[in-house]
Amino acid sequence: MIKSLIERRLVRAAFCVALGALSALGQAPWGFWWLTLLAFCAVFWLLTFAQNWKSAAWTGWTVGLGYFAIALFWIVEPFLVDIARHGWMAPFALLFMAGGFALFWGAAFALAHRIGGRLQAAAGIVLLTLVELLRGVIFTGFPWAMIGHVWTDHPILQLAAISGAGGLTFLTLFLSGLPVIMRTYGSGLLVSALLLAASWSYGTYVLRSTEIPETGKFVRLVQPNAPQHQKWDPRYLGQFFARQLAMTAESADDPLNAVIWPETAVATLLNEADVALAAIADAADGVPVVFGVNAQVGQTYRNSLGVLDGAGHLVETYHKHHLVPFGEYVPLGELMAQLGIRGMAARDGGGFGAGPGARLLDIEGLGRVLPLICYELIFPRHLRQTERPDLIVQITNDAWFGNISGPYQHLAQARLRAVEQGLGLVRSANTGVSASIDPLGRVLRQIPLNQTGYMDVAVPGALPPTLYARIGDRSVTVLLLLLLVGVFAARKAIRD
């Protein structure tokens, strides 16, 4: 009997992991949103069979394990750049990342069982949305591959201007869970289909009826295509730098307002880069240049962005303030260093220091720009400024992310940020995908992954501030808490 029980539990766990894996296929680059909906419908149906909170937690954790193992499997790629030093950590990184984030889902399902009773599917929808929002802030946050990101390539993305990724996540789970909540599956499917059609129609209307203002400004995006295993190799540094200089010096059909190089495009420390900056200014021939570089500030190194004006003077420096844990710095760094664990992207194996925070840059001819360096883009809270920028500029090095899903998921989040803020966004990526994105999240032009090249793009104009740009996640959070209270009250009424 014990053997039979274990076998049934293992079969159920395997089924839940498989459902989680299938639901992750709605993420970029696959985009199978319908598979996400079907998989979560099955998940909420399974949740109704949980006999106790432990069973519900196990369901949530195993589903989350499958989901994050697929959605975040690119996390092994950075460890494979230098296999001799870091390769042994790759499977542990994926296991701990997927298993750790799955704990949020396990906790949500356990609480759904305790609060929801017969309405635990409804409670599960609300609580899973809440923990997805929590995942974006707790322990510095990591809101990558949120469930709502499955709509990035579809008209429903336009709802992000109202509710952000949290609202898209709730919509996704609500569409999936309605047939289970209503218990008459045919009626639930019909209501879900009607709600899906209404959301899709709204997004289509926004896309067709919104006119994007023209700015008359143009920027050049430079993509040198430096593979990560060669990027810091002294044998290739001169080659990559010369490649960027040559693309910067090419003539343009329209007068350029700026040239944008990717993250750490200049290999020399900013404090020692006078010769390199002079070469960049000479190649730009009077056009401002935005570039990525490392800088030394006091005793720490920083991942930075510099701006040269038309005369070749360094007029702005921005230091990345939201660093990548275990990449650019290591929590409990001194202890971890004794165990041989150091940040992979940190200069000279030591940790980077964080900059003072997000701020706007005034760039000659381009206007007020919000600079973001790589990882900072995934946090919507960093884009909500006291003063609104004219444009978002992201520089990044996605060579760390491999070639399958990581770079495309990063691009998808850039599109989501543009819609949330109603702002144009341009991104220069070392190996791709460099792109120009309008305030409706449409990719206007791009340089594909792993291609060397540059492109001159018109700077998209800004739309009026969106509701999400003004209030962020507050409205969705309040709505979810009210719904949770409603579920609890409904359960009590049913019981009475």
Short mmCIF file of C-alpha atoms in Angstrom, two decimals:
data_model
loop_
_atom_site.label_atom_id
_atom_site.label_comp_id
_atom_site.label_asym_id
_atom_site.label_seq_id
_atom_site.Cartn_x
_atom_site.Cartn_y
_atom_site.Cartn_z
CA MET A 1 0.00 0.00 0.00
CA ILE A 2 2.85 2.37 0.86
CA LYS A 3 4.49 1.58 -2.49
CA SER A 4 1.21 2.28 -4.29
CA LEU A 5 0.82 5.59 -2.44
CA ILE A 6 4.37 6.66 -3.33
CA GLU A 7 3.86 5.70 -6.95
CA ARG A 8 0.63 7.70 -7.13
CA ARG A 9 2.34 10.68 -5.53
CA LEU A 10 5.25 10.47 -7.94
CA VAL A 11 2.91 10.16 -10.91
CA ARG A 12 0.95 13.20 -9.72
CA ALA A 13 4.19 15.14 -9.20
CA ALA A 14 5.44 14.22 -12.68
CA PHE A 15 2.12 15.30 -14.16
CA CYS A 16 2.29 18.63 -12.32
CA VAL A 17 5.87 19.24 -13.44
CA ALA A 18 4.80 18.50 -17.02
CA LEU A 19 1.89 20.95 -16.77
CA GLY A 20 4.24 23.62 -15.44
CA ALA A 21 6.66 22.99 -18.29
CA LEU A 22 3.85 23.25 -20.85
CA SER A 23 2.58 26.49 -19.33
CA ALA A 24 6.06 28.03 -19.72
CA LEU A 25 5.87 27.59 -23.50
CA GLY A 26 3.76 30.73 -23.67
CA GLN A 27 6.94 32.71 -22.95
CA ALA A 28 9.24 34.03 -25.68
CA PRO A 29 10.47 32.77 -28.06
CA TRP A 30 7.71 30.16 -28.34
CA GLY A 31 4.62 32.27 -27.67
CA PHE A 32 2.11 29.42 -27.24
CA TRP A 33 -0.28 31.46 -25.05
CA TRP A 34 -3.11 29.03 -25.63
CA LEU A 35 -0.99 26.23 -24.19
CA THR A 36 -0.41 28.34 -21.08
CA LEU A 37 -4.17 28.79 -20.65
CA LEU A 38 -4.92 25.09 -21.08
CA ALA A 39 -2.12 24.02 -18.73
CA PHE A 40 -3.21 26.36 -15.94
CA CYS A 41 -6.81 25.26 -16.35
CA ALA A 42 -5.62 21.71 -15.61
CA VAL A 43 -3.53 23.00 -12.70
CA PHE A 44 -6.50 24.71 -11.02
CA TRP A 45 -8.59 21.58 -11.60
CA LEU A 46 -5.91 19.54 -9.81
CA LEU A 47 -5.87 22.04 -6.97
CA THR A 48 -9.54 21.30 -6.23
CA PHE A 49 -8.56 17.71 -5.38
CA ALA A 50 -6.04 18.73 -2.72
CA GLN A 51 -7.06 17.09 0.56
CA ASN A 52 -5.02 19.39 2.79
CA TRP A 53 -2.69 22.36 2.64
CA LYS A 54 0.37 20.12 2.27
CA SER A 55 -1.09 18.47 -0.82
CA ALA A 56 -1.96 21.89 -2.25
CA ALA A 57 1.57 23.16 -1.54
CA TRP A 58 3.08 20.11 -3.24
CA THR A 59 0.90 20.74 -6.30
CA GLY A 60 1.97 24.37 -6.49
CA TRP A 61 5.65 23.62 -5.95
CA THR A 62 5.84 20.86 -8.59
CA VAL A 63 3.96 22.99 -11.14
CA GLY A 64 6.29 25.89 -10.40
CA LEU A 65 9.34 23.64 -10.69
CA GLY A 66 8.34 22.63 -14.21
CA TYR A 67 7.45 26.19 -15.18
CA PHE A 68 10.65 27.84 -14.00
CA ALA A 69 12.88 24.99 -15.22
CA ILE A 70 11.71 25.72 -18.78
CA ALA A 71 11.19 29.48 -18.59
CA LEU A 72 14.58 30.09 -16.92
CA PHE A 73 16.71 27.29 -18.32
CA TRP A 74 18.85 29.96 -20.04
CA ILE A 75 20.27 30.62 -16.57
CA VAL A 76 22.81 27.83 -17.18
CA GLU A 77 24.33 29.75 -20.12
CA PRO A 78 26.52 32.16 -18.09
CA PHE A 79 28.10 29.19 -16.30
CA LEU A 80 29.10 27.66 -19.62
CA VAL A 81 31.13 30.66 -20.81
CA ASP A 82 34.04 29.54 -18.64
CA ILE A 83 33.21 25.88 -18.08
CA ALA A 84 36.45 25.14 -16.22
CA ARG A 85 35.64 27.67 -13.49
CA HIS A 86 31.86 27.79 -13.38
CA GLY A 87 30.50 24.82 -15.33
CA TRP A 88 29.97 22.69 -12.22
CA MET A 89 27.51 25.28 -10.89
CA ALA A 90 25.17 25.20 -13.91
CA PRO A 91 22.81 22.37 -12.86
CA PHE A 92 22.73 23.60 -9.27
CA ALA A 93 21.90 27.13 -10.44
CA LEU A 94 18.92 25.92 -12.47
CA LEU A 95 17.72 23.59 -9.72
CA PHE A 96 17.98 26.19 -6.97
CA MET A 97 16.49 28.93 -9.15
CA ALA A 98 13.53 26.86 -10.32
CA GLY A 99 12.99 25.17 -6.96
CA GLY A 100 13.34 28.43 -5.06
CA PHE A 101 10.84 30.39 -7.13
CA ALA A 102 8.51 27.37 -7.07
CA LEU A 103 8.32 27.85 -3.29
CA PHE A 104 6.32 31.02 -3.94
CA TRP A 105 3.79 29.00 -5.93
CA GLY A 106 3.69 26.27 -3.29
CA ALA A 107 2.96 28.86 -0.61
CA ALA A 108 0.22 30.44 -2.74
CA PHE A 109 -1.53 27.11 -3.28
CA ALA A 110 -1.20 26.11 0.37
CA LEU A 111 -2.77 29.39 1.47
CA ALA A 112 -5.44 29.04 -1.22
CA HIS A 113 -6.50 25.74 0.32
CA ARG A 114 -6.66 27.22 3.82
CA ILE A 115 -8.54 30.35 2.75
CA GLY A 116 -10.63 29.18 -0.17
CA GLY A 117 -12.12 25.84 0.88
CA ARG A 118 -14.38 24.84 -2.01
CA LEU A 119 -13.35 28.12 -3.67
CA GLN A 120 -9.66 27.30 -3.54
CA ALA A 121 -9.30 27.63 -7.33
CA ALA A 122 -10.53 31.23 -7.10
CA ALA A 123 -8.20 31.88 -4.15
CA GLY A 124 -5.37 30.24 -6.09
CA ILE A 125 -5.79 32.68 -9.00
CA VAL A 126 -5.58 35.69 -6.71
CA LEU A 127 -2.76 34.40 -4.53
CA LEU A 128 -0.65 33.19 -7.43
CA THR A 129 -0.90 36.66 -8.99
CA LEU A 130 0.10 38.24 -5.67
CA VAL A 131 3.16 36.04 -5.24
CA GLU A 132 4.21 36.76 -8.83
CA LEU A 133 4.14 40.45 -7.93
CA LEU A 134 6.01 39.68 -4.71
CA ARG A 135 8.64 37.80 -6.70
CA GLY A 136 9.48 41.09 -8.37
CA VAL A 137 10.46 42.85 -5.15
CA ILE A 138 11.51 40.39 -2.43
CA PHE A 139 15.28 39.77 -2.02
CA THR A 140 15.91 42.60 -4.55
CA GLY A 141 13.39 40.96 -6.92
CA PHE A 142 13.45 38.91 -10.10
CA PRO A 143 10.26 39.51 -12.15
CA TRP A 144 11.57 37.56 -15.15
CA ALA A 145 9.11 35.26 -16.99
CA MET A 146 6.04 36.44 -15.11
CA ILE A 147 2.98 34.54 -16.25
CA GLY A 148 1.49 37.64 -17.90
CA HIS A 149 4.51 37.98 -20.19
CA VAL A 150 2.92 35.41 -22.52
CA TRP A 151 0.96 38.26 -24.17
CA THR A 152 3.99 40.27 -25.28
CA ASP A 153 3.55 39.44 -28.96
CA HIS A 154 -0.24 39.83 -29.01
CA PRO A 155 -2.76 42.73 -28.90
CA ILE A 156 -3.65 41.92 -25.27
CA LEU A 157 -0.26 43.46 -24.38
CA GLN A 158 -1.95 46.88 -24.63
CA LEU A 159 -3.70 46.22 -21.31
CA ALA A 160 -0.29 46.63 -19.67
CA ALA A 161 -0.72 50.40 -20.08
CA ILE A 162 -3.50 50.09 -17.51
CA SER A 163 -2.43 47.28 -15.21
CA GLY A 164 1.19 46.33 -15.97
CA ALA A 165 2.49 42.77 -15.94
CA GLY A 166 0.56 42.03 -12.74
CA GLY A 167 -2.74 42.72 -14.45
CA LEU A 168 -1.76 40.58 -17.43
CA THR A 169 -0.86 37.76 -15.03
CA PHE A 170 -4.24 37.98 -13.30
CA LEU A 171 -6.06 38.00 -16.65
CA THR A 172 -4.16 34.91 -17.79
CA LEU A 173 -4.94 32.96 -14.64
CA PHE A 174 -8.55 34.15 -14.54
CA LEU A 175 -9.11 33.00 -18.13
CA SER A 176 -7.62 29.63 -17.21
CA GLY A 177 -9.46 29.19 -13.93
CA LEU A 178 -12.98 30.30 -14.89
CA PRO A 179 -14.11 26.87 -16.11
CA VAL A 180 -12.95 25.37 -12.81
CA ILE A 181 -14.52 28.10 -10.67
CA MET A 182 -17.88 27.86 -12.43
CA ARG A 183 -17.75 24.03 -12.28
CA THR A 184 -19.97 23.86 -15.36
CA TYR A 185 -17.02 23.68 -17.72
CA GLY A 186 -18.96 24.53 -20.87
CA SER A 187 -20.25 27.80 -19.41
CA GLY A 188 -16.84 28.62 -17.97
CA LEU A 189 -15.14 28.06 -21.30
CA LEU A 190 -17.69 30.29 -23.01
CA VAL A 191 -17.19 33.13 -20.55
CA SER A 192 -13.39 32.77 -20.83
CA ALA A 193 -13.62 32.85 -24.62
CA LEU A 194 -15.76 35.99 -24.54
CA LEU A 195 -13.38 37.72 -22.11
CA LEU A 196 -10.40 36.70 -24.24
CA ALA A 197 -12.10 38.05 -27.36
CA ALA A 198 -12.96 41.33 -25.62
CA SER A 199 -9.39 41.80 -24.39
CA TRP A 200 -7.98 40.96 -27.81
CA SER A 201 -10.43 43.36 -29.50
CA TYR A 202 -9.49 46.17 -27.12
CA GLY A 203 -5.79 45.68 -27.88
CA THR A 204 -6.46 45.58 -31.61
CA TYR A 205 -8.45 48.81 -31.38
CA VAL A 206 -5.62 50.55 -29.51
CA LEU A 207 -3.06 49.39 -32.07
CA ARG A 208 -5.17 50.59 -35.00
CA SER A 209 -6.38 53.88 -33.57
CA THR A 210 -3.27 55.24 -31.83
CA GLU A 211 -0.97 57.56 -33.73
CA ILE A 212 2.64 57.76 -32.57
CA PRO A 213 4.06 61.32 -32.76
CA GLU A 214 7.12 61.85 -34.91
CA THR A 215 10.15 63.42 -33.26
CA GLY A 216 12.33 64.02 -36.30
CA LYS A 217 15.25 62.58 -34.34
CA PHE A 218 17.45 59.67 -35.38
CA VAL A 219 19.88 57.44 -33.51
CA ARG A 220 22.33 54.80 -34.65
CA LEU A 221 22.34 51.50 -32.78
CA VAL A 222 25.65 49.63 -32.92
CA GLN A 223 25.86 45.85 -32.43
CA PRO A 224 29.49 44.60 -32.47
CA ASN A 225 28.57 40.92 -31.89
CA ALA A 226 31.31 40.04 -29.42
CA PRO A 227 30.80 36.47 -28.11
CA GLN A 228 31.11 36.35 -24.34
CA HIS A 229 34.03 33.91 -24.35
CA GLN A 230 35.97 36.39 -26.53
CA LYS A 231 34.68 39.70 -25.21
CA TRP A 232 37.43 40.21 -22.63
CA ASP A 233 40.13 38.22 -24.43
CA PRO A 234 43.07 40.61 -25.10
CA ARG A 235 43.47 39.03 -28.54
CA TYR A 236 40.05 40.31 -29.61
CA LEU A 237 39.57 43.56 -27.68
CA GLY A 238 41.10 45.73 -30.39
CA GLN A 239 39.08 43.98 -33.09
CA PHE A 240 35.74 44.59 -31.37
CA PHE A 241 36.58 48.21 -30.58
CA ALA A 242 37.67 48.88 -34.16
CA ARG A 243 34.46 47.27 -35.40
CA GLN A 244 32.37 49.71 -33.36
CA LEU A 245 34.45 52.68 -34.49
CA ALA A 246 33.99 51.71 -38.14
CA MET A 247 30.22 51.40 -37.80
CA THR A 248 30.06 54.71 -35.94
CA ALA A 249 31.97 56.47 -38.71
CA GLU A 250 29.68 55.27 -41.53
CA SER A 251 27.73 58.06 -43.23
CA ALA A 252 24.03 58.44 -42.46
CA ASP A 253 21.08 59.24 -44.72
CA ASP A 254 19.51 61.40 -42.01
CA PRO A 255 21.34 63.64 -39.51
CA LEU A 256 21.96 61.62 -36.36
CA ASN A 257 21.19 62.88 -32.88
CA ALA A 258 23.19 60.15 -31.13
CA VAL A 259 25.09 56.91 -31.61
CA ILE A 260 24.48 54.21 -29.02
CA TRP A 261 26.97 51.48 -28.17
CA PRO A 262 26.09 48.47 -25.97
CA GLU A 263 26.96 47.60 -22.37
CA THR A 264 30.73 47.48 -21.61
CA ALA A 265 31.47 48.37 -25.23
CA VAL A 266 34.67 50.12 -24.11
CA ALA A 267 37.04 47.61 -22.50
CA THR A 268 39.24 50.24 -20.81
CA LEU A 269 38.26 51.66 -17.44
CA LEU A 270 36.53 55.02 -17.89
CA ASN A 271 39.17 56.60 -15.62
CA GLU A 272 41.89 55.53 -18.08
CA ALA A 273 39.99 55.81 -21.37
CA ASP A 274 41.12 59.20 -22.73
CA VAL A 275 42.63 57.66 -25.86
CA ALA A 276 39.61 55.45 -26.47
CA LEU A 277 37.17 58.33 -25.97
CA ALA A 278 39.13 60.51 -28.36
CA ALA A 279 38.89 57.77 -31.00
CA ILE A 280 35.13 57.46 -30.43
CA ALA A 281 34.64 61.23 -30.74
CA ASP A 282 36.70 61.29 -33.93
CA ALA A 283 34.62 58.48 -35.46
CA ALA A 284 31.33 60.12 -34.41
CA ASP A 285 32.37 63.42 -36.06
CA GLY A 286 30.26 65.76 -33.94
CA VAL A 287 27.47 63.33 -32.99
CA PRO A 288 26.92 62.52 -29.29
CA VAL A 289 27.75 58.95 -28.32
CA VAL A 290 26.24 56.83 -25.54
CA PHE A 291 28.46 53.91 -24.55
CA GLY A 292 28.86 51.22 -21.90
CA VAL A 293 32.03 51.05 -19.83
CA ASN A 294 33.34 50.04 -16.41
CA ALA A 295 34.43 52.82 -14.07
CA GLN A 296 36.38 52.92 -10.84
CA VAL A 297 34.79 55.01 -8.11
CA GLY A 298 36.86 55.05 -4.94
CA GLN A 299 37.75 51.45 -4.16
CA THR A 300 34.89 49.91 -6.16
CA TYR A 301 34.19 49.19 -9.79
CA ARG A 302 30.89 50.14 -11.38
CA ASN A 303 29.04 49.06 -14.47
CA SER A 304 28.48 52.41 -16.13
CA LEU A 305 27.12 54.36 -19.06
CA GLY A 306 28.93 57.39 -20.42
CA VAL A 307 27.85 60.16 -22.78
CA LEU A 308 30.17 62.10 -25.07
CA ASP A 309 28.77 65.35 -26.44
CA GLY A 310 29.29 66.55 -30.00
CA ALA A 311 32.64 68.07 -29.06
CA GLY A 312 33.88 64.77 -27.64
CA HIS A 313 33.64 65.77 -23.97
CA LEU A 314 32.42 63.32 -21.35
CA VAL A 315 29.31 65.15 -20.11
CA GLU A 316 27.29 62.44 -18.33
CA THR A 317 28.04 59.27 -16.42
CA TYR A 318 25.39 56.92 -15.07
CA HIS A 319 26.23 54.00 -12.78
CA LYS A 320 24.06 50.89 -12.74
CA HIS A 321 22.27 50.73 -9.39
CA HIS A 322 20.38 47.41 -9.53
CA LEU A 323 23.05 44.74 -9.79
CA VAL A 324 22.69 41.05 -10.65
CA PRO A 325 23.05 38.81 -7.56
CA PHE A 326 25.81 36.22 -8.05
CA GLY A 327 26.63 37.91 -11.36
CA GLU A 328 27.80 41.43 -10.56
CA TYR A 329 27.98 40.95 -6.83
CA VAL A 330 27.71 38.08 -4.38
CA PRO A 331 25.59 38.34 -1.24
CA LEU A 332 27.79 37.71 1.81
CA GLY A 333 30.67 38.27 -0.60
CA GLU A 334 33.60 37.74 1.78
CA LEU A 335 32.25 34.40 2.98
CA MET A 336 31.40 33.26 -0.53
CA ALA A 337 34.83 34.28 -1.81
CA GLN A 338 36.41 31.92 0.70
CA LEU A 339 34.32 29.14 -0.87
CA GLY A 340 35.53 30.13 -4.35
CA ILE A 341 32.22 31.72 -5.41
CA ARG A 342 32.62 35.10 -7.12
CA GLY A 343 30.47 37.20 -9.41
CA MET A 344 30.87 36.03 -12.99
CA ALA A 345 30.35 39.44 -14.59
CA ALA A 346 32.28 41.35 -11.96
CA ARG A 347 35.49 42.98 -13.09
CA ASP A 348 38.65 41.13 -12.03
CA GLY A 349 36.50 38.60 -10.16
CA GLY A 350 35.47 41.11 -7.50
CA GLY A 351 32.06 42.59 -6.90
CA PHE A 352 30.68 45.70 -8.54
CA GLY A 353 29.43 48.60 -6.46
CA ALA A 354 25.91 49.92 -6.98
CA GLY A 355 25.28 53.42 -8.27
CA PRO A 356 23.15 55.95 -6.38
CA GLY A 357 19.91 55.22 -8.27
CA ALA A 358 17.84 55.84 -11.37
CA ARG A 359 17.99 59.31 -12.92
CA LEU A 360 17.41 61.14 -16.17
CA LEU A 361 20.16 62.32 -18.50
CA ASP A 362 19.92 65.38 -20.73
CA ILE A 363 21.56 64.40 -23.99
CA GLU A 364 22.26 67.10 -26.52
CA GLY A 365 19.84 66.84 -29.44
CA LEU A 366 18.03 63.83 -27.97
CA GLY A 367 16.30 65.27 -24.91
CA ARG A 368 15.65 63.70 -21.51
CA VAL A 369 16.66 60.07 -21.54
CA LEU A 370 16.13 57.36 -18.94
CA PRO A 371 19.23 55.12 -19.09
CA LEU A 372 18.95 51.44 -18.19
CA ILE A 373 21.81 48.97 -18.13
CA CYS A 374 20.82 45.38 -18.95
CA TYR A 375 19.13 43.82 -15.89
CA GLU A 376 17.59 47.09 -14.72
CA LEU A 377 15.01 46.96 -17.49
CA ILE A 378 13.12 44.02 -15.97
CA PHE A 379 12.01 46.13 -12.98
CA PRO A 380 9.07 48.38 -13.89
CA ARG A 381 9.52 50.41 -10.71
CA HIS A 382 12.82 51.79 -12.03
CA LEU A 383 11.01 53.41 -14.97
CA ARG A 384 8.61 55.48 -12.89
CA GLN A 385 10.40 58.81 -12.48
CA THR A 386 9.32 62.08 -10.87
CA GLU A 387 10.01 63.69 -14.22
CA ARG A 388 8.95 61.84 -17.31
CA PRO A 389 11.67 61.10 -19.88
CA ASP A 390 11.29 61.60 -23.61
CA LEU A 391 12.89 58.24 -24.38
CA ILE A 392 14.11 55.06 -22.71
CA VAL A 393 17.62 53.92 -23.70
CA GLN A 394 18.80 50.46 -22.74
CA ILE A 395 22.33 49.21 -23.28
CA THR A 396 22.88 45.52 -22.65
CA ASN A 397 25.13 42.53 -23.16
CA ASP A 398 22.85 39.55 -23.77
CA ALA A 399 25.73 37.33 -24.86
CA TRP A 400 25.47 35.92 -21.32
CA PHE A 401 21.97 34.60 -22.05
CA GLY A 402 22.72 32.08 -24.80
CA ASN A 403 20.91 31.78 -28.12
CA ILE A 404 17.60 30.07 -27.39
CA SER A 405 15.33 31.99 -25.04
CA GLY A 406 17.16 34.48 -22.78
CA PRO A 407 17.78 37.29 -25.31
CA TYR A 408 14.25 37.01 -26.68
CA GLN A 409 12.67 37.13 -23.23
CA HIS A 410 14.76 40.21 -22.46
CA LEU A 411 13.52 41.86 -25.67
CA ALA A 412 9.95 40.92 -24.76
CA GLN A 413 10.29 42.70 -21.43
CA ALA A 414 11.60 45.79 -23.21
CA ARG A 415 8.41 45.81 -25.28
CA LEU A 416 6.32 45.45 -22.13
CA ARG A 417 8.12 48.35 -20.43
CA ALA A 418 7.44 50.59 -23.45
CA VAL A 419 3.70 49.87 -23.29
CA GLU A 420 3.54 50.32 -19.51
CA GLN A 421 5.09 53.78 -19.76
CA GLY A 422 3.75 54.89 -23.15
CA LEU A 423 7.32 55.69 -24.21
CA GLY A 424 9.58 54.76 -27.08
CA LEU A 425 12.57 52.56 -26.26
CA VAL A 426 15.80 51.93 -28.12
CA ARG A 427 18.22 49.22 -27.08
CA SER A 428 21.76 48.48 -28.19
CA ALA A 429 22.79 44.90 -27.42
CA ASN A 430 26.26 43.45 -27.78
CA THR A 431 25.16 40.31 -29.64
CA GLY A 432 21.49 41.23 -30.09
CA VAL A 433 18.70 41.78 -30.22
CA SER A 434 19.21 45.53 -30.79
CA ALA A 435 15.89 47.18 -31.54
CA SER A 436 13.74 50.27 -31.83
CA ILE A 437 10.39 49.87 -30.03
CA ASP A 438 7.44 52.26 -30.15
CA PRO A 439 5.16 53.11 -27.18
CA LEU A 440 2.75 50.36 -28.22
CA GLY A 441 5.48 47.74 -27.85
CA ARG A 442 5.93 47.16 -31.58
CA VAL A 443 9.44 46.36 -32.76
CA LEU A 444 9.96 48.84 -35.58
CA ARG A 445 13.41 47.61 -36.60
CA GLN A 446 15.93 45.18 -35.18
CA ILE A 447 19.33 43.64 -35.69
CA PRO A 448 18.92 39.87 -35.24
CA LEU A 449 20.75 37.85 -32.64
CA ASN A 450 24.42 37.08 -33.30
CA GLN A 451 24.76 39.44 -36.25
CA THR A 452 27.26 42.26 -36.61
CA GLY A 453 25.78 45.52 -37.80
CA TYR A 454 24.27 48.90 -37.14
CA MET A 455 21.03 50.63 -38.04
CA ASP A 456 19.80 54.19 -38.07
CA VAL A 457 16.31 54.44 -36.59
CA ALA A 458 13.80 57.21 -36.06
CA VAL A 459 13.22 57.95 -32.38
CA PRO A 460 9.56 57.16 -31.55
CA GLY A 461 7.57 59.92 -29.93
CA ALA A 462 5.91 59.55 -26.54
CA LEU A 463 2.23 59.01 -25.77
CA PRO A 464 0.49 60.69 -22.80
CA PRO A 465 1.38 59.11 -19.44
CA THR A 466 -0.42 55.80 -18.99
CA LEU A 467 -2.44 54.84 -15.93
CA TYR A 468 0.26 52.34 -15.01
CA ALA A 469 2.97 55.01 -15.34
CA ARG A 470 1.08 57.12 -12.79
CA ILE A 471 0.12 54.54 -10.16
CA GLY A 472 2.17 51.40 -10.87
CA ASP A 473 1.01 48.13 -9.31
CA ARG A 474 -1.07 49.74 -6.57
CA SER A 475 -4.43 49.38 -8.30
CA VAL A 476 -3.89 45.71 -9.16
CA THR A 477 -2.65 44.94 -5.65
CA VAL A 478 -5.69 46.58 -4.04
CA LEU A 479 -8.02 44.72 -6.42
CA LEU A 480 -6.38 41.39 -5.60
CA LEU A 481 -6.63 41.99 -1.86
CA LEU A 482 -10.32 42.89 -2.18
CA LEU A 483 -10.93 39.75 -4.23
CA LEU A 484 -9.16 37.69 -1.61
CA VAL A 485 -11.39 39.13 1.10
CA GLY A 486 -14.38 38.37 -1.13
CA VAL A 487 -13.32 34.74 -1.56
CA PHE A 488 -12.88 34.34 2.19
CA ALA A 489 -16.30 35.91 2.85
CA ALA A 490 -17.95 33.72 0.20
CA ARG A 491 -16.40 30.61 1.74
CA LYS A 492 -17.72 31.60 5.14
CA ALA A 493 -21.18 32.20 3.70
CA ILE A 494 -21.20 28.81 2.01
CA ARG A 495 -20.09 27.11 5.22
CA ASP A 496 -22.75 28.93 7.26
#
